[in-house]
Amino acid sequence: ERVWPILRYIYATNIGCDIFRQRKSVKLQVLVAAPGMEFITGDQPAVNTYGAFVPARTEIKELELFYPVSPARAVILSGHSVYQDMHGKALEPLRMAYLNQALERIAYEQLFAHSDEALKPLAPYFCLRPPAR
C-alpha cells in the first residue's frame, strides 16, 4: 500500500510510452451509441476491455482503452480491426452491450447511466457480486 503512489507513476509512464510507440497502429476513435442505447459509466470509468473478462491477476499483453464520455459518445484507443473507420459512426447493439458489460465488470461499487433502462440488463450481474472491500 505504501508503494502505490510510486508504482502508479511507473505504470502510467509505461502505458503512455507504449501508446506513443504504437501511435501509427492504435487510433483514438469516437464511438456513437447504437440507436436506442446509451453508454454507462462507473466509479472506474476507463477500462482495458481485454482485461475485463479474464480472472484477476491474469497477465494482459494488449491494451484497448475504452472511456465513455457521455450517454451518446465514448472514445476507444484500439488497434483492433473492429474499430477501424468507426470514428463518428453508430455501433452495433451487440458491440454496445459488450462495452457496457466490460465497464460493469470492472466497476468497484457504483454504475451510472442517464436512464434506468441502460442499467436494467446489467443489474442482475452487478447486484449479485460480493460487496467491494
PDB file of C-alpha atoms in Angstrom:
ATOM      1  CA  GLU A   1       0.000   0.000   0.000  1.00  0.00           C
ATOM      2  CA  ARG A   2       2.790   2.417   0.818  1.00  0.00           C
ATOM      3  CA  VAL A   3       4.495   1.959  -2.552  1.00  0.00           C
ATOM      4  CA  TRP A   4       1.367   2.540  -4.632  1.00  0.00           C
ATOM      5  CA  PRO A   5       1.975   6.304  -5.087  1.00  0.00           C
ATOM      6  CA  ILE A   6       5.333   5.479  -6.697  1.00  0.00           C
ATOM      7  CA  LEU A   7       4.080   2.484  -8.691  1.00  0.00           C
ATOM      8  CA  ARG A   8       1.189   4.427 -10.175  1.00  0.00           C
ATOM      9  CA  TYR A   9       3.636   6.862 -11.829  1.00  0.00           C
ATOM     10  CA  ILE A  10       5.746   3.987 -13.150  1.00  0.00           C
ATOM     11  CA  TYR A  11       2.683   2.236 -14.602  1.00  0.00           C
ATOM     12  CA  ALA A  12       1.329   5.465 -16.100  1.00  0.00           C
ATOM     13  CA  THR A  13       4.695   6.208 -17.723  1.00  0.00           C
ATOM     14  CA  ASN A  14       4.906   2.684 -19.160  1.00  0.00           C
ATOM     15  CA  ILE A  15       1.375   2.857 -20.574  1.00  0.00           C
ATOM     16  CA  GLY A  16       1.976   6.321 -22.035  1.00  0.00           C
ATOM     17  CA  CYS A  17       5.220   5.161 -23.655  1.00  0.00           C
ATOM     18  CA  ASP A  18       3.520   2.080 -25.112  1.00  0.00           C
ATOM     19  CA  ILE A  19       0.667   4.168 -26.549  1.00  0.00           C
ATOM     20  CA  PHE A  20       3.197   6.555 -28.099  1.00  0.00           C
ATOM     21  CA  ARG A  21       5.181   3.691 -29.669  1.00  0.00           C
ATOM     22  CA  GLN A  22       2.021   2.244 -31.220  1.00  0.00           C
ATOM     23  CA  ARG A  23       0.550   5.558 -32.387  1.00  0.00           C
ATOM     24  CA  LYS A  24       0.532   4.511 -36.055  1.00  0.00           C
ATOM     25  CA  SER A  25      -1.481   1.330 -35.481  1.00  0.00           C
ATOM     26  CA  VAL A  26      -3.514   2.272 -32.400  1.00  0.00           C
ATOM     27  CA  LYS A  27      -6.006   5.030 -33.125  1.00  0.00           C
ATOM     28  CA  LEU A  28      -8.342   7.056 -30.942  1.00  0.00           C
ATOM     29  CA  GLN A  29     -11.881   6.660 -32.261  1.00  0.00           C
ATOM     30  CA  VAL A  30     -15.037   8.484 -31.204  1.00  0.00           C
ATOM     31  CA  LEU A  31     -17.849   5.947 -30.885  1.00  0.00           C
ATOM     32  CA  VAL A  32     -21.541   6.789 -31.193  1.00  0.00           C
ATOM     33  CA  ALA A  33     -24.097   4.819 -29.181  1.00  0.00           C
ATOM     34  CA  ALA A  34     -26.289   2.363 -31.049  1.00  0.00           C
ATOM     35  CA  PRO A  35     -29.804   3.656 -31.758  1.00  0.00           C
ATOM     36  CA  GLY A  36     -31.967   3.354 -28.639  1.00  0.00           C
ATOM     37  CA  MET A  37     -28.980   2.557 -26.384  1.00  0.00           C
ATOM     38  CA  GLU A  38     -26.647   4.595 -24.209  1.00  0.00           C
ATOM     39  CA  PHE A  39     -23.206   4.190 -22.720  1.00  0.00           C
ATOM     40  CA  ILE A  40     -22.972   3.639 -18.989  1.00  0.00           C
ATOM     41  CA  THR A  41     -20.103   4.613 -16.737  1.00  0.00           C
ATOM     42  CA  GLY A  42     -18.945   3.734 -13.267  1.00  0.00           C
ATOM     43  CA  ASP A  43     -16.548   4.547 -10.481  1.00  0.00           C
ATOM     44  CA  GLN A  44     -13.729   3.156 -12.689  1.00  0.00           C
ATOM     45  CA  PRO A  45     -14.643   4.848 -15.992  1.00  0.00           C
ATOM     46  CA  ALA A  46     -11.615   3.865 -18.099  1.00  0.00           C
ATOM     47  CA  VAL A  47     -11.324   0.160 -18.860  1.00  0.00           C
ATOM     48  CA  ASN A  48      -8.893  -2.068 -20.706  1.00  0.00           C
ATOM     49  CA  THR A  49     -11.508  -4.184 -22.448  1.00  0.00           C
ATOM     50  CA  TYR A  50      -9.003  -7.020 -22.925  1.00  0.00           C
ATOM     51  CA  GLY A  51      -8.774  -7.385 -19.153  1.00  0.00           C
ATOM     52  CA  ALA A  52     -12.438  -7.060 -18.214  1.00  0.00           C
ATOM     53  CA  PHE A  53     -13.416 -10.682 -18.789  1.00  0.00           C
ATOM     54  CA  VAL A  54     -10.373 -12.577 -17.501  1.00  0.00           C
ATOM     55  CA  PRO A  55      -9.629 -13.749 -13.943  1.00  0.00           C
ATOM     56  CA  ALA A  56      -7.881 -11.328 -11.596  1.00  0.00           C
ATOM     57  CA  ARG A  57      -4.082 -11.355 -11.764  1.00  0.00           C
ATOM     58  CA  THR A  58      -4.096 -12.632 -15.355  1.00  0.00           C
ATOM     59  CA  GLU A  59      -1.304 -11.027 -17.350  1.00  0.00           C
ATOM     60  CA  ILE A  60      -2.763  -8.909 -20.146  1.00  0.00           C
ATOM     61  CA  LYS A  61      -0.430  -8.396 -23.107  1.00  0.00           C
ATOM     62  CA  GLU A  62      -2.593  -5.971 -25.100  1.00  0.00           C
ATOM     63  CA  LEU A  63      -4.259  -2.671 -24.331  1.00  0.00           C
ATOM     64  CA  GLU A  64      -7.575  -1.328 -25.553  1.00  0.00           C
ATOM     65  CA  LEU A  65      -8.744   1.654 -23.528  1.00  0.00           C
ATOM     66  CA  PHE A  66     -12.449   2.453 -23.531  1.00  0.00           C
ATOM     67  CA  TYR A  67     -13.844   5.591 -21.894  1.00  0.00           C
ATOM     68  CA  PRO A  68     -17.495   6.712 -22.085  1.00  0.00           C
ATOM     69  CA  VAL A  69     -17.689  10.489 -22.394  1.00  0.00           C
ATOM     70  CA  SER A  70     -21.476  10.877 -22.402  1.00  0.00           C
ATOM     71  CA  PRO A  71     -24.531   8.635 -22.817  1.00  0.00           C
ATOM     72  CA  ALA A  72     -24.239   9.098 -26.595  1.00  0.00           C
ATOM     73  CA  ARG A  73     -20.447   9.191 -27.122  1.00  0.00           C
ATOM     74  CA  ALA A  74     -17.370   7.293 -25.994  1.00  0.00           C
ATOM     75  CA  VAL A  75     -13.741   7.087 -27.041  1.00  0.00           C
ATOM     76  CA  ILE A  76     -11.685   3.985 -27.588  1.00  0.00           C
ATOM     77  CA  LEU A  77      -7.949   3.683 -28.106  1.00  0.00           C
ATOM     78  CA  SER A  78      -7.603   0.459 -30.033  1.00  0.00           C
ATOM     79  CA  GLY A  79      -5.705  -1.251 -32.790  1.00  0.00           C
ATOM     80  CA  HIS A  80      -8.460  -3.829 -33.278  1.00  0.00           C
ATOM     81  CA  SER A  81      -9.886  -4.010 -36.793  1.00  0.00           C
ATOM     82  CA  VAL A  82     -13.463  -3.832 -35.445  1.00  0.00           C
ATOM     83  CA  TYR A  83     -12.937  -0.153 -34.607  1.00  0.00           C
ATOM     84  CA  GLN A  84     -11.085   0.911 -37.758  1.00  0.00           C
ATOM     85  CA  ASP A  85     -13.013   3.622 -39.553  1.00  0.00           C
ATOM     86  CA  MET A  86     -15.651   3.733 -36.776  1.00  0.00           C
ATOM     87  CA  HIS A  87     -14.940   7.380 -35.971  1.00  0.00           C
ATOM     88  CA  GLY A  88     -18.321   9.078 -35.581  1.00  0.00           C
ATOM     89  CA  LYS A  89     -20.364   6.053 -36.674  1.00  0.00           C
ATOM     90  CA  ALA A  90     -23.026   4.285 -34.598  1.00  0.00           C
ATOM     91  CA  LEU A  91     -22.005   0.995 -33.014  1.00  0.00           C
ATOM     92  CA  GLU A  92     -23.904  -2.243 -33.458  1.00  0.00           C
ATOM     93  CA  PRO A  93     -26.108  -3.113 -30.422  1.00  0.00           C
ATOM     94  CA  LEU A  94     -24.062  -6.250 -29.639  1.00  0.00           C
ATOM     95  CA  ARG A  95     -20.792  -4.257 -29.531  1.00  0.00           C
ATOM     96  CA  MET A  96     -22.507  -1.631 -27.338  1.00  0.00           C
ATOM     97  CA  ALA A  97     -23.648  -4.330 -24.906  1.00  0.00           C
ATOM     98  CA  TYR A  98     -20.102  -5.755 -24.811  1.00  0.00           C
ATOM     99  CA  LEU A  99     -18.533  -2.383 -23.962  1.00  0.00           C
ATOM    100  CA  ASN A 100     -21.143  -1.608 -21.290  1.00  0.00           C
ATOM    101  CA  GLN A 101     -20.663  -5.054 -19.774  1.00  0.00           C
ATOM    102  CA  ALA A 102     -16.878  -4.552 -19.728  1.00  0.00           C
ATOM    103  CA  LEU A 103     -17.402  -1.362 -17.746  1.00  0.00           C
ATOM    104  CA  GLU A 104     -19.819  -3.140 -15.395  1.00  0.00           C
ATOM    105  CA  ARG A 105     -17.265  -5.901 -14.791  1.00  0.00           C
ATOM    106  CA  ILE A 106     -14.533  -3.530 -13.578  1.00  0.00           C
ATOM    107  CA  ALA A 107     -16.754  -1.147 -11.590  1.00  0.00           C
ATOM    108  CA  TYR A 108     -15.847  -1.133  -7.918  1.00  0.00           C
ATOM    109  CA  GLU A 109     -19.103  -0.091  -6.232  1.00  0.00           C
ATOM    110  CA  GLN A 110     -21.146   2.178  -8.497  1.00  0.00           C
ATOM    111  CA  LEU A 111     -22.583   2.316 -12.004  1.00  0.00           C
ATOM    112  CA  PHE A 112     -24.126   5.408 -13.583  1.00  0.00           C
ATOM    113  CA  ALA A 113     -26.422   5.932 -16.545  1.00  0.00           C
ATOM    114  CA  HIS A 114     -28.619   8.639 -17.991  1.00  0.00           C
ATOM    115  CA  SER A 115     -31.682   6.390 -17.658  1.00  0.00           C
ATOM    116  CA  ASP A 116     -32.722   3.335 -15.656  1.00  0.00           C
ATOM    117  CA  GLU A 117     -33.227   1.422 -18.896  1.00  0.00           C
ATOM    118  CA  ALA A 118     -29.488   1.388 -19.610  1.00  0.00           C
ATOM    119  CA  LEU A 119     -28.725  -0.318 -16.285  1.00  0.00           C
ATOM    120  CA  LYS A 120     -31.529  -2.899 -16.275  1.00  0.00           C
ATOM    121  CA  PRO A 121     -29.695  -5.512 -18.405  1.00  0.00           C
ATOM    122  CA  LEU A 122     -26.637  -5.275 -16.110  1.00  0.00           C
ATOM    123  CA  ALA A 123     -28.396  -5.075 -12.732  1.00  0.00           C
ATOM    124  CA  PRO A 124     -28.718  -8.832 -12.100  1.00  0.00           C
ATOM    125  CA  TYR A 125     -24.967  -9.328 -12.514  1.00  0.00           C
ATOM    126  CA  PHE A 126     -23.803  -6.216 -10.683  1.00  0.00           C
ATOM    127  CA  CYS A 127     -26.194  -6.642  -7.732  1.00  0.00           C
ATOM    128  CA  LEU A 128     -25.199 -10.279  -7.155  1.00  0.00           C
ATOM    129  CA  ARG A 129     -21.487  -9.543  -6.830  1.00  0.00           C
ATOM    130  CA  PRO A 130     -19.907  -9.742  -3.384  1.00  0.00           C
ATOM    131  CA  PRO A 131     -19.538  -6.301  -1.765  1.00  0.00           C
ATOM    132  CA  ALA A 132     -16.373  -4.352  -2.582  1.00  0.00           C
ATOM    133  CA  ARG A 133     -13.742  -4.272   0.124  1.00  0.00           C
TER     134      ARG A 133
END
